[in-house]
Coordinates of N, CA and C in Angstrom, one line a residue:
X1197 N 77.2 -15.2 25.1 CA 76.5 -15.1 26.4 C 76.1 -16.5 26.9
X1198 N 76.2 -16.7 28.2 CA 75.9 -17.9 28.8 C 74.5 -17.8 29.4
X1199 N 73.5 -18.5 28.8 CA 72.1 -18.4 29.2 C 71.9 -19.2 30.5
X1200 N 71.4 -18.5 31.5 CA 71.2 -19.1 32.9 C 69.8 -19.0 33.4
X1201 N 69.5 -20.0 34.3 CA 68.3 -20.0 35.0 C 68.6 -19.8 36.5
X1202 N 67.9 -18.9 37.2 CA 67.9 -18.8 38.6 C 66.8 -19.6 39.2
X1203 N 67.0 -20.5 40.2 CA 66.0 -21.4 40.7 C 66.1 -21.4 42.2
X1204 N 65.0 -20.9 42.9 CA 65.0 -20.8 44.3 C 63.5 -20.6 44.7
X1205 N 63.1 -21.4 45.7 CA 61.7 -21.3 46.1 C 61.4 -20.1 47.1
X1206 N 62.5 -19.4 47.6 CA 62.3 -18.2 48.4 C 62.4 -17.0 47.5
X1207 N 61.3 -16.2 47.5 CA 61.2 -15.0 46.6 C 62.4 -14.1 46.7
X1208 N 62.8 -13.7 48.0 CA 63.8 -12.8 48.2 C 65.2 -13.3 47.7
X1209 N 65.4 -14.6 48.0 CA 66.7 -15.3 47.6 C 66.7 -15.3 46.1
X1210 N 65.6 -15.6 45.4 CA 65.5 -15.7 44.0 C 65.8 -14.3 43.4
X1211 N 65.2 -13.3 44.0 CA 65.4 -11.9 43.5 C 66.9 -11.5 43.5
X1212 N 67.6 -11.9 44.6 CA 69.0 -11.6 44.8 C 69.8 -12.4 43.8
X1213 N 69.5 -13.7 43.6 CA 70.2 -14.5 42.7 C 70.1 -14.0 41.3
X1214 N 68.9 -13.6 40.9 CA 68.7 -13.0 39.6 C 69.5 -11.7 39.4
X1215 N 69.5 -10.9 40.4 CA 70.3 -9.6 40.4 C 71.8 -9.8 40.2
X1216 N 72.3 -10.9 40.9 CA 73.7 -11.2 40.7 C 74.0 -11.6 39.3
X1217 N 73.2 -12.5 38.7 CA 73.4 -13.0 37.4 C 73.4 -11.8 36.4
X1218 N 72.5 -10.8 36.6 CA 72.5 -9.7 35.7 C 73.7 -8.7 35.8
X1219 N 74.4 -8.9 36.9 CA 75.6 -8.0 37.1 C 76.9 -8.6 36.5
X1220 N 76.8 -9.8 36.0 CA 77.9 -10.5 35.4 C 77.8 -10.3 33.9
X1221 N 78.8 -9.7 33.2 CA 78.7 -9.3 31.8 C 78.5 -10.5 30.9
X1222 N 79.1 -11.7 31.2 CA 79.0 -12.8 30.3 C 77.8 -13.8 30.6
X1223 N 77.0 -13.4 31.6 CA 75.8 -14.2 31.9 C 74.5 -13.6 31.4
X1224 N 73.6 -14.3 30.9 CA 72.3 -13.9 30.5 C 71.2 -14.5 31.3
X1225 N 70.4 -13.8 32.0 CA 69.3 -14.3 32.8 C 68.2 -14.7 31.8
X1226 N 68.0 -16.1 31.6 CA 66.9 -16.6 30.7 C 65.6 -16.8 31.5
X1227 N 65.7 -16.8 32.8 CA 64.4 -17.0 33.5 C 64.6 -17.2 35.0
X1228 N 63.6 -16.9 35.8 CA 63.6 -17.1 37.2 C 62.5 -18.1 37.6
X1229 N 62.8 -19.1 38.4 CA 61.9 -20.2 38.7 C 61.9 -20.4 40.2
X1230 N 60.7 -20.6 40.7 CA 60.5 -20.9 42.2 C 60.4 -22.4 42.5
X1231 N 60.5 -23.2 41.4 CA 60.5 -24.7 41.6 C 61.3 -25.4 40.5
X1232 N 61.8 -26.6 40.8 CA 62.5 -27.3 39.8 C 61.5 -27.7 38.6
X1233 N 60.2 -27.9 38.9 CA 59.3 -28.3 37.9 C 59.1 -27.1 36.9
X1234 N 59.1 -25.9 37.4 CA 59.0 -24.8 36.6 C 60.2 -24.7 35.7
X1235 N 61.4 -24.9 36.3 CA 62.6 -24.9 35.5 C 62.7 -25.9 34.4
X1236 N 62.1 -27.1 34.7 CA 62.1 -28.2 33.7 C 61.3 -27.7 32.5
X1237 N 60.2 -27.1 32.7 CA 59.4 -26.6 31.6 C 60.2 -25.6 30.7
X1238 N 60.9 -24.7 31.3 CA 61.7 -23.8 30.5 C 62.8 -24.5 29.8
X1239 N 63.4 -25.4 30.4 CA 64.5 -26.1 29.7 C 64.1 -27.0 28.6
X1240 N 62.8 -27.4 28.6 CA 62.2 -28.2 27.5 C 62.0 -27.3 26.3
X1241 N 61.8 -26.0 26.5 CA 61.5 -25.1 25.5 C 62.7 -24.3 25.0
X1242 N 63.7 -24.2 25.8 CA 64.9 -23.3 25.5 C 66.2 -24.0 25.9
X1243 N 67.3 -23.7 25.2 CA 68.6 -24.2 25.5 C 69.2 -23.4 26.6
X1244 N 69.4 -24.0 27.8 CA 70.0 -23.3 28.9 C 71.4 -23.9 29.2
X1245 N 72.3 -23.0 29.3 CA 73.7 -23.3 29.5 C 74.1 -23.6 30.9
X1246 N 73.5 -22.9 31.9 CA 73.9 -23.0 33.3 C 72.7 -22.8 34.2
X1247 N 72.7 -23.4 35.3 CA 71.6 -23.2 36.3 C 72.2 -22.9 37.7
X1248 N 71.7 -21.9 38.4 CA 72.0 -21.6 39.8 C 70.8 -22.0 40.6
X1249 N 70.9 -23.1 41.3 CA 69.8 -23.8 41.9 C 69.9 -24.1 43.4
X1250 N 68.8 -23.7 44.1 CA 68.8 -24.1 45.5 C 68.6 -25.6 45.7
X1251 N 69.1 -26.1 46.8 CA 68.9 -27.6 47.0 C 67.6 -27.9 47.7
X1252 N 67.3 -27.2 48.7 CA 66.1 -27.5 49.5 C 64.9 -26.7 48.9
X1253 N 64.0 -27.5 48.2 CA 62.8 -26.9 47.6 C 61.7 -27.9 47.7
X1254 N 60.5 -27.5 47.8 CA 59.3 -28.4 47.9 C 59.1 -29.1 46.5
X1255 N 58.4 -30.2 46.6 CA 58.0 -31.0 45.4 C 59.2 -31.8 44.9
X1256 N 60.3 -31.1 44.5 CA 61.5 -31.8 43.9 C 62.7 -31.0 44.3
X1257 N 63.6 -31.6 45.0 CA 64.8 -30.9 45.5 C 65.7 -30.6 44.3
X1258 N 66.6 -29.6 44.4 CA 67.5 -29.2 43.4 C 68.4 -30.3 43.1
X1259 N 68.9 -31.1 44.1 CA 69.8 -32.2 43.9 C 69.1 -33.3 43.0
X1260 N 67.9 -33.7 43.4 CA 67.2 -34.7 42.7 C 66.8 -34.3 41.2
X1261 N 66.5 -33.0 41.1 CA 66.2 -32.5 39.8 C 67.4 -32.6 38.8
X1262 N 68.6 -32.3 39.3 CA 69.8 -32.4 38.5 C 70.1 -33.8 38.1
X1263 N 69.9 -34.7 39.1 CA 70.2 -36.1 38.9 C 69.3 -36.7 37.8
X1264 N 68.1 -36.1 37.6 CA 67.1 -36.7 36.7 C 67.4 -36.2 35.3
X1265 N 68.2 -35.2 35.1 CA 68.4 -34.6 33.8 C 69.3 -35.5 32.9
X1266 N 68.9 -35.8 31.7 CA 69.7 -36.7 30.8 C 70.9 -35.9 30.3
X1267 N 70.7 -34.6 30.1 CA 71.8 -33.8 29.6 C 71.9 -32.5 30.5
X1268 N 72.4 -32.6 31.7 CA 72.4 -31.4 32.6 C 73.3 -30.3 32.1
X1269 N 72.8 -29.1 32.3 CA 73.7 -27.9 32.0 C 74.8 -27.8 33.0
X1270 N 75.5 -26.7 33.0 CA 76.5 -26.4 34.1 C 75.7 -26.1 35.3
X1271 N 76.1 -26.6 36.5 CA 75.3 -26.5 37.7 C 76.1 -25.8 38.8
X1272 N 75.5 -24.8 39.4 CA 76.0 -24.2 40.7 C 74.9 -24.4 41.7
X1273 N 75.1 -25.0 42.8 CA 74.1 -25.2 43.9 C 74.2 -24.0 44.9
X1274 N 73.1 -23.6 45.4 CA 73.0 -22.6 46.4 C 72.2 -23.2 47.6
X1275 N 72.6 -23.1 48.8 CA 71.8 -23.6 49.9 C 72.4 -23.0 51.2
X1276 N 71.5 -23.1 52.2 CA 71.9 -22.6 53.6 C 72.5 -23.7 54.4
X1277 N 72.6 -25.0 53.8 CA 73.1 -26.1 54.6 C 74.4 -26.6 54.1
X1278 N 75.4 -26.5 54.9 CA 76.8 -26.8 54.4 C 76.9 -28.3 54.2
X1279 N 76.1 -29.2 54.9 CA 76.3 -30.6 54.7 C 76.0 -31.1 53.3
X1280 N 75.4 -30.3 52.5 CA 75.1 -30.7 51.1 C 76.3 -30.6 50.2
X1281 N 77.3 -29.9 50.6 CA 78.4 -29.6 49.7 C 79.0 -30.8 49.0
X1282 N 79.3 -31.9 49.8 CA 80.0 -33.1 49.2 C 79.1 -33.7 48.2
X1283 N 77.8 -33.9 48.6 CA 76.8 -34.5 47.7 C 76.7 -33.7 46.4
X1284 N 76.8 -32.3 46.5 CA 76.7 -31.5 45.4 C 77.8 -31.8 44.3
X1285 N 79.0 -32.0 44.8 CA 80.1 -32.3 43.9 C 80.0 -33.7 43.3
X1286 N 79.2 -34.6 43.9 CA 79.0 -35.9 43.4 C 78.2 -35.8 42.1
X1287 N 77.4 -34.8 41.9 CA 76.7 -34.7 40.6 C 77.3 -33.7 39.7
X1288 N 78.6 -33.5 39.8 CA 79.4 -32.7 38.9 C 79.0 -31.2 38.9
X1289 N 78.6 -30.7 40.1 CA 78.4 -29.3 40.2 C 79.7 -28.6 40.2
X1290 N 79.8 -27.4 39.4 CA 81.1 -26.7 39.3 C 81.4 -25.9 40.6
X1291 N 80.3 -25.6 41.4 CA 80.5 -24.8 42.6 C 79.3 -25.0 43.5
X1292 N 79.6 -24.5 44.7 CA 78.6 -24.7 45.8 C 78.6 -23.4 46.6
X1293 N 77.5 -22.6 46.6 CA 77.5 -21.3 47.3 C 76.6 -21.5 48.6
X1294 N 77.3 -21.2 49.7 CA 76.6 -21.3 51.0 C 75.9 -20.0 51.4
X1295 N 74.6 -20.0 51.5 CA 73.9 -18.8 51.9 C 74.2 -18.4 53.3
X1296 N 74.3 -17.0 53.6 CA 74.1 -15.9 52.6 C 75.5 -15.7 51.9
X1297 N 75.5 -15.5 50.6 CA 76.7 -15.2 49.9 C 76.6 -13.9 49.2
X1298 N 77.7 -13.2 49.0 CA 77.8 -11.9 48.4 C 78.2 -12.0 47.0
X1299 N 78.2 -10.8 46.4 CA 78.5 -10.7 44.9 C 79.9 -11.2 44.6
X1300 N 80.9 -11.0 45.5 CA 82.3 -11.5 45.2 C 82.3 -13.0 45.1
X1301 N 81.6 -13.7 46.0 CA 81.5 -15.1 46.0 C 80.8 -15.6 44.8
X1302 N 79.7 -14.9 44.4 CA 79.0 -15.3 43.2 C 79.8 -15.1 42.0
X1303 N 80.6 -14.0 41.9 CA 81.4 -13.7 40.8 C 82.5 -14.8 40.6
X1304 N 83.0 -15.4 41.7 CA 84.0 -16.4 41.6 C 83.3 -17.7 41.0
X1305 N 82.1 -18.0 41.4 CA 81.4 -19.1 40.9 C 81.1 -18.9 39.4
X1306 N 80.7 -17.7 39.1 CA 80.4 -17.4 37.7 C 81.7 -17.6 36.8
X1307 N 82.8 -17.3 37.3 CA 84.1 -17.5 36.5 C 84.3 -19.0 36.3
X1308 N 84.0 -19.8 37.3 CA 84.1 -21.3 37.1 C 83.1 -21.7 36.0
X1309 N 81.9 -21.2 36.0 CA 81.0 -21.5 35.0 C 81.5 -21.2 33.6
X1310 N 82.1 -20.0 33.5 CA 82.6 -19.5 32.2 C 83.7 -20.4 31.7
X1311 N 84.6 -20.8 32.7 CA 85.7 -21.7 32.3 C 85.2 -23.0 31.7
X1312 N 84.2 -23.6 32.4 CA 83.7 -24.9 31.9 C 83.0 -24.7 30.5
X1313 N 82.2 -23.6 30.4 CA 81.5 -23.2 29.2 C 82.5 -23.1 28.0
X1314 N 83.6 -22.4 28.3 CA 84.6 -22.2 27.2 C 85.2 -23.5 26.8
X1315 N 85.5 -24.3 27.8 CA 86.1 -25.6 27.4 C 85.1 -26.5 26.6
X1316 N 83.9 -26.4 26.9 CA 82.9 -27.2 26.2 C 82.6 -26.6 24.8
X1317 N 82.7 -25.3 24.7 CA 82.3 -24.6 23.4 C 83.3 -24.9 22.3
X1318 N 82.7 -25.1 21.1 CA 83.5 -25.4 20.0 C 84.6 -24.4 19.7
X1319 N 84.3 -23.1 19.9 CA 85.2 -22.1 19.5 C 86.2 -21.7 20.6
X1320 N 86.1 -22.4 21.8 CA 87.1 -22.1 22.9 C 88.5 -22.7 22.5
X1321 N 89.5 -22.1 23.1 CA 90.9 -22.5 22.8 C 91.1 -24.0 23.1
X1322 N 90.4 -24.6 24.1 CA 90.6 -26.0 24.4 C 90.2 -26.9 23.3
X1323 N 89.3 -26.4 22.4 CA 88.8 -27.2 21.3 C 89.6 -27.1 20.0
X1324 N 90.6 -26.2 20.0 CA 91.4 -26.1 18.8 C 92.6 -27.1 18.8
X1325 N 93.1 -27.5 17.6 CA 94.1 -28.5 17.6 C 95.4 -28.0 18.4
X1326 N 95.7 -26.8 18.3 CA 96.9 -26.3 19.0 C 96.9 -26.5 20.5
X1327 N 95.7 -26.4 21.0 CA 95.5 -26.4 22.5 C 95.2 -27.8 23.0
X1328 N 94.9 -28.8 22.1 CA 94.6 -30.1 22.5 C 95.9 -30.8 23.1
X1329 N 95.8 -31.6 24.1 CA 96.9 -32.3 24.7 C 97.6 -33.2 23.6
X1330 N 98.9 -33.2 23.7 CA 99.7 -34.0 22.7 C 99.3 -35.4 22.7
X1331 N 99.0 -35.9 23.9 CA 98.6 -37.3 24.0 C 97.4 -37.8 23.2
X1332 N 96.6 -36.8 22.9 CA 95.3 -37.2 22.2 C 95.5 -37.3 20.7
X1333 N 96.6 -36.8 20.2 CA 96.8 -36.8 18.7 C 96.8 -38.3 18.2
X1334 N 97.4 -39.2 18.9 CA 97.5 -40.6 18.4 C 96.5 -41.5 19.1
X1335 N 95.6 -40.9 19.8 CA 94.6 -41.7 20.6 C 93.7 -42.5 19.7
X1336 N 93.3 -41.9 18.6 CA 92.3 -42.5 17.7 C 93.0 -42.9 16.4
X1337 N 92.8 -44.2 15.9 CA 93.3 -44.6 14.7 C 92.2 -45.3 13.9
X1338 N 92.0 -44.8 12.7 CA 90.9 -45.3 11.8 C 91.3 -46.6 11.2
X1339 N 90.3 -47.6 11.3 CA 90.6 -48.9 10.7 C 89.3 -49.4 10.1
X1340 N 89.1 -49.1 8.8 CA 87.8 -49.4 8.1 C 86.6 -48.9 8.8
X1341 N 85.8 -49.9 9.4 CA 84.6 -49.5 10.1 C 84.8 -49.4 11.6
X1342 N 86.1 -49.4 12.0 CA 86.4 -49.4 13.5 C 87.2 -48.3 13.9
X1343 N 87.3 -48.1 15.2 CA 88.2 -47.2 15.8 C 89.0 -47.9 16.9
X1344 N 90.2 -47.6 17.1 CA 91.0 -48.0 18.2 C 91.1 -46.9 19.2
X1345 N 90.7 -47.1 20.5 CA 90.6 -46.1 21.5 C 91.5 -46.5 22.7
X1346 N 92.3 -45.5 23.1 CA 93.2 -45.7 24.3 C 92.5 -45.3 25.5
X1347 N 92.2 -46.2 26.4 CA 91.4 -45.9 27.6 C 91.9 -46.8 28.7
X1348 N 92.1 -46.2 29.9 CA 92.5 -46.9 31.1 C 93.7 -47.9 30.8
X1349 N 94.7 -47.4 30.2 CA 96.0 -48.1 30.0 C 95.8 -49.3 29.1
X1350 N 94.8 -49.3 28.3 CA 94.6 -50.3 27.3 C 94.0 -49.8 26.0
X1351 N 94.1 -50.5 24.9 CA 93.6 -50.1 23.6 C 92.4 -51.0 23.3
X1352 N 91.2 -50.4 23.0 CA 90.1 -51.2 22.7 C 89.6 -50.8 21.3
X1353 N 89.0 -51.8 20.6 CA 88.5 -51.6 19.3 C 87.0 -51.6 19.4
X1354 N 86.4 -50.6 18.8 CA 84.9 -50.5 18.7 C 84.5 -50.4 17.3
X1355 N 83.3 -50.8 17.0 CA 82.6 -50.7 15.7 C 82.0 -49.3 15.7
X1356 N 82.3 -48.5 14.7 CA 81.8 -47.1 14.6 C 80.3 -47.1 14.6
X1357 N 79.6 -48.0 13.9 CA 78.2 -48.1 13.8 C 77.5 -48.3 15.1
X1358 N 78.2 -48.9 16.1 CA 77.6 -49.2 17.4 C 77.6 -47.9 18.3
X1359 N 78.2 -46.8 17.9 CA 78.2 -45.6 18.7 C 76.8 -45.0 18.6
X1360 N 76.2 -44.7 19.7 CA 74.9 -44.1 19.8 C 75.0 -42.6 19.8
X1361 N 75.8 -42.1 20.8 CA 76.2 -40.7 20.8 C 77.4 -40.5 21.7
X1362 N 78.0 -39.3 21.6 CA 79.2 -39.0 22.3 C 79.0 -37.7 23.1
X1363 N 79.5 -37.7 24.3 CA 79.4 -36.6 25.2 C 80.7 -36.0 25.5
X1364 N 80.9 -34.7 25.3 CA 82.2 -34.0 25.6 C 82.2 -33.6 27.1
X1365 N 83.3 -33.9 27.8 CA 83.4 -33.6 29.2 C 84.8 -32.9 29.4
X1366 N 84.9 -31.6 29.1 CA 86.2 -30.9 29.2 C 87.2 -31.6 28.3
X1367 N 88.3 -32.1 28.9 CA 89.4 -32.7 28.0 C 89.0 -34.1 27.6
X1368 N 87.9 -34.7 28.1 CA 87.6 -36.1 27.8 C 86.3 -36.2 27.0
X1369 N 86.1 -37.3 26.3 CA 84.9 -37.6 25.7 C 84.4 -39.0 26.3
X1370 N 83.0 -39.1 26.4 CA 82.4 -40.3 26.8 C 81.6 -40.9 25.6
X1371 N 81.9 -42.1 25.2 CA 81.3 -42.7 24.0 C 80.3 -43.7 24.5
X1372 N 79.1 -43.5 24.1 CA 78.0 -44.4 24.5 C 77.7 -45.4 23.3
X1373 N 77.8 -46.7 23.6 CA 77.7 -47.8 22.6 C 76.5 -48.7 22.8
X1374 N 76.1 -49.3 21.7 CA 75.0 -50.3 21.8 C 75.5 -51.5 22.6
X1375 N 74.7 -51.9 23.6 CA 75.0 -53.1 24.4 C 76.3 -53.2 25.1
X1376 N 76.9 -52.0 25.4 CA 78.2 -52.0 26.1 C 78.2 -50.8 27.1
X1377 N 79.1 -50.9 28.0 CA 79.3 -49.8 28.9 C 80.0 -48.6 28.2
X1378 N 79.7 -47.4 28.5 CA 80.4 -46.2 27.9 C 81.9 -46.3 28.1
X1379 N 82.6 -45.7 27.1 CA 84.1 -45.7 27.2 C 84.5 -44.2 27.3
X1380 N 85.3 -43.9 28.3 CA 85.8 -42.5 28.5 C 87.3 -42.4 28.0
X1381 N 87.5 -41.4 27.1 CA 88.8 -41.3 26.5 C 89.3 -39.9 26.6
X1382 N 90.6 -39.7 26.8 CA 91.3 -38.4 26.9 C 91.4 -37.9 25.4
X1383 N 90.5 -37.0 25.0 CA 90.5 -36.6 23.6 C 89.5 -35.5 23.5
X1384 N 89.8 -34.6 22.5 CA 88.9 -33.4 22.3 C 87.8 -33.8 21.4
X1385 N 86.6 -33.2 21.5 CA 85.5 -33.4 20.7 C 85.9 -33.2 19.2
X1386 N 86.6 -32.1 19.0 CA 87.0 -31.8 17.6 C 87.8 -32.9 16.9
X1387 N 88.8 -33.4 17.7 CA 89.6 -34.4 17.2 C 88.9 -35.7 16.8
X1388 N 88.0 -36.1 17.7 CA 87.2 -37.3 17.5 C 86.2 -37.0 16.3
X1389 N 85.6 -35.9 16.2 CA 84.7 -35.5 15.2 C 85.3 -35.7 13.8
X1390 N 86.6 -35.4 13.7 CA 87.3 -35.5 12.4 C 87.5 -36.9 12.0
X1391 N 87.4 -37.9 12.9 CA 87.6 -39.3 12.6 C 86.3 -40.0 12.2
X1392 N 85.2 -39.4 12.5 CA 83.9 -40.1 12.3 C 83.4 -39.9 10.9
X1393 N 82.6 -40.9 10.4 CA 82.0 -40.8 9.0 C 80.9 -39.8 9.0
X1394 N 80.3 -39.6 7.8 CA 79.3 -38.5 7.6 C 78.0 -38.8 8.3
X1395 N 77.7 -40.0 8.8 CA 76.4 -40.2 9.5 C 76.5 -39.8 10.9
X1396 N 77.6 -39.1 11.3 CA 77.7 -38.5 12.7 C 77.6 -37.0 12.5
X1397 N 77.0 -36.4 13.5 CA 76.8 -34.9 13.4 C 76.9 -34.3 14.8
X1398 N 77.6 -33.2 14.9 CA 77.6 -32.5 16.2 C 76.4 -31.6 16.3
X1399 N 75.6 -31.8 17.3 CA 74.3 -31.1 17.5 C 74.3 -30.1 18.7
X1400 N 75.4 -30.1 19.4 CA 75.6 -29.3 20.6 C 77.1 -29.3 20.9
X1401 N 77.5 -28.2 21.7 CA 78.9 -28.2 22.0 C 79.4 -29.4 22.8
X1402 N 78.4 -30.1 23.4 CA 78.8 -31.3 24.2 C 78.4 -32.6 23.7
X1403 N 77.7 -32.6 22.5 CA 77.2 -33.9 22.0 C 77.4 -34.0 20.5
X1404 N 77.8 -35.2 20.1 CA 77.8 -35.7 18.7 C 76.9 -36.9 18.7
X1405 N 76.1 -37.0 17.7 CA 75.1 -38.1 17.6 C 75.3 -38.9 16.3
X1406 N 74.9 -40.2 16.4 CA 74.8 -41.1 15.3 C 73.5 -40.8 14.6
X1407 N 73.4 -40.2 13.5 CA 72.2 -39.9 12.8 C 71.3 -41.1 12.6
X1408 N 71.9 -42.2 12.4 CA 71.1 -43.4 12.2 C 70.3 -43.9 13.5
X1409 N 70.6 -43.3 14.6 CA 70.0 -43.6 15.9 C 68.9 -42.6 16.3
X1410 N 68.7 -41.6 15.4 CA 67.7 -40.6 15.8 C 66.3 -41.1 15.6
X1411 N 65.5 -41.0 16.6 CA 64.1 -41.5 16.6 C 63.1 -40.4 16.3
X1412 N 63.4 -39.2 16.9 CA 62.5 -38.1 16.9 C 63.2 -36.8 17.1
X1413 N 62.7 -35.7 16.6 CA 63.2 -34.4 16.8 C 62.0 -33.6 17.5
X1414 N 62.2 -33.1 18.7 CA 61.2 -32.4 19.4 C 61.6 -31.0 19.9
X1415 N 61.2 -30.0 19.1 CA 61.6 -28.6 19.5 C 63.1 -28.5 19.5
X1416 N 63.7 -28.2 20.7 CA 65.1 -28.0 20.9 C 65.9 -29.3 21.3
X1417 N 65.3 -30.4 21.0 CA 65.9 -31.7 21.5 C 65.9 -32.7 20.4
X1418 N 66.9 -33.5 20.3 CA 66.9 -34.7 19.5 C 66.8 -35.9 20.4
X1419 N 66.0 -36.9 20.0 CA 65.7 -38.1 20.8 C 66.4 -39.3 20.2
X1420 N 67.3 -39.9 20.9 CA 68.0 -41.1 20.4 C 67.2 -42.3 20.8
X1421 N 67.0 -43.2 19.9 CA 66.2 -44.4 20.1 C 66.8 -45.2 21.2
X1422 N 65.9 -45.9 22.0 CA 66.4 -46.8 23.1 C 67.2 -48.0 22.5
X1423 N 68.0 -48.6 23.2 CA 68.8 -49.7 22.7 C 67.9 -50.9 22.4
X1424 N 66.8 -51.1 23.2 CA 65.9 -52.2 23.0 C 64.5 -51.8 23.2
X1425 N 63.6 -52.5 22.6 CA 62.1 -52.2 22.7 C 61.7 -52.1 24.2
X1426 N 61.1 -50.9 24.5 CA 60.7 -50.7 25.9 C 61.8 -50.0 26.7
X1427 N 62.9 -49.8 26.1 CA 64.0 -49.1 26.9 C 63.8 -47.6 26.9
X1428 N 64.8 -47.0 27.6 CA 64.7 -45.5 27.8 C 65.4 -44.8 26.6
X1429 N 64.6 -43.9 26.0 CA 65.2 -43.0 25.0 C 66.1 -41.9 25.6
X1430 N 67.0 -41.4 24.9 CA 67.9 -40.3 25.4 C 67.5 -39.0 24.7
X1431 N 67.3 -38.0 25.6 CA 67.0 -36.6 25.1 C 68.2 -35.8 25.1
X1432 N 68.6 -35.2 24.0 CA 69.8 -34.4 24.0 C 69.5 -33.0 23.4
X1433 N 70.1 -32.0 23.9 CA 69.8 -30.6 23.4 C 70.4 -30.3 22.0
X1434 N 69.8 -29.5 21.3 CA 70.3 -29.0 20.0 C 70.8 -27.6 20.2
X1435 N 72.1 -27.3 20.1 CA 72.7 -26.0 20.3 C 72.4 -25.1 19.2
X1436 N 72.4 -23.8 19.5 CA 72.2 -22.7 18.5 C 73.2 -22.8 17.4
X1437 N 74.5 -23.0 17.7 CA 75.5 -23.0 16.7 C 75.3 -24.2 15.7
X1438 N 74.6 -25.2 16.0 CA 74.5 -26.4 15.2 C 73.1 -26.6 14.6
X1439 N 72.2 -25.8 15.0 CA 70.8 -26.0 14.7 C 70.5 -25.9 13.2
X1440 N 71.2 -25.0 12.5 CA 70.9 -24.8 11.0 C 71.3 -26.0 10.2
X1441 N 72.5 -26.6 10.5 CA 73.0 -27.7 9.8 C 72.1 -28.9 10.1
X1442 N 71.8 -29.1 11.3 CA 70.9 -30.3 11.7 C 69.5 -30.2 11.1
X1443 N 69.0 -29.0 11.1 CA 67.6 -28.8 10.5 C 67.7 -29.0 9.0
X1444 N 68.7 -28.6 8.4 CA 68.9 -28.9 7.0 C 68.9 -30.4 6.7
X1445 N 69.6 -31.1 7.5 CA 69.7 -32.6 7.4 C 68.3 -33.2 7.5
X1446 N 67.5 -32.8 8.5 CA 66.1 -33.3 8.7 C 65.3 -32.9 7.5
X1447 N 65.4 -31.6 7.1 CA 64.5 -31.1 6.0 C 64.6 -31.9 4.7
X1448 N 65.8 -32.4 4.4 CA 66.1 -33.2 3.2 C 65.4 -34.5 3.2
X1449 N 65.0 -35.0 4.4 CA 64.4 -36.3 4.6 C 63.0 -36.2 5.0
X1450 N 62.4 -34.9 5.1 CA 61.1 -34.7 5.6 C 60.1 -34.9 4.5
X1451 N 59.1 -35.8 4.8 CA 57.9 -36.0 3.8 C 56.7 -35.4 4.5
X1452 N 55.9 -34.7 3.7 CA 54.7 -34.1 4.2 C 54.9 -32.8 4.9
X1453 N 53.9 -32.2 5.3 CA 54.0 -30.9 6.0 C 53.3 -30.9 7.3

């Protein structure tokens, strides 16, 4: 099931949105929020896979809320203003529903959410070796403590220990490095995971982390240390499928109670 939040400051619109979510068999309504601030509280406590969120809301707009998220879930915007559509796609929203919309329109948006969810999920066909694009098989070559990555028509060499974390984006992965710009590569998460040493661990369908970079574990999130003193730490979600293994790794190193 795909855990969803319905977010809208208008009570009637929120009620309708929640009702639509409950009519879709593969969606689970995890909460109803009348503000982005309320949604943020829920997302800090629970792992949310997708949000259906209005753009025009008091205090914090839906657009600004999504832009502030370090690890945004799958996003579908809902609004009465068509001029927001282009901006919505700039923040990687999978769909944009113009109010008033009916169940058929919502169902089509939900199918897009499911497609992205399945691509990101470890058990989805896109993550199996048979379904991975042929071009990715030779993309990574192990060389001692380095990897050679094919990106933008060139091959670059990176030091594995410099990888902070890796984000899966459908058929691509984005590799975040110490002191360098991220590198985007056409490659499946599963294929890359097989090439990494044991101090890397997958903690979410969309994230692999360097365990040596972990600064803190806070409820359903792992916090990656900033690159430099006073820098910004990265908050990444811990997925249900990966929680047991990660918790076991932490427990083996835990002192005190």
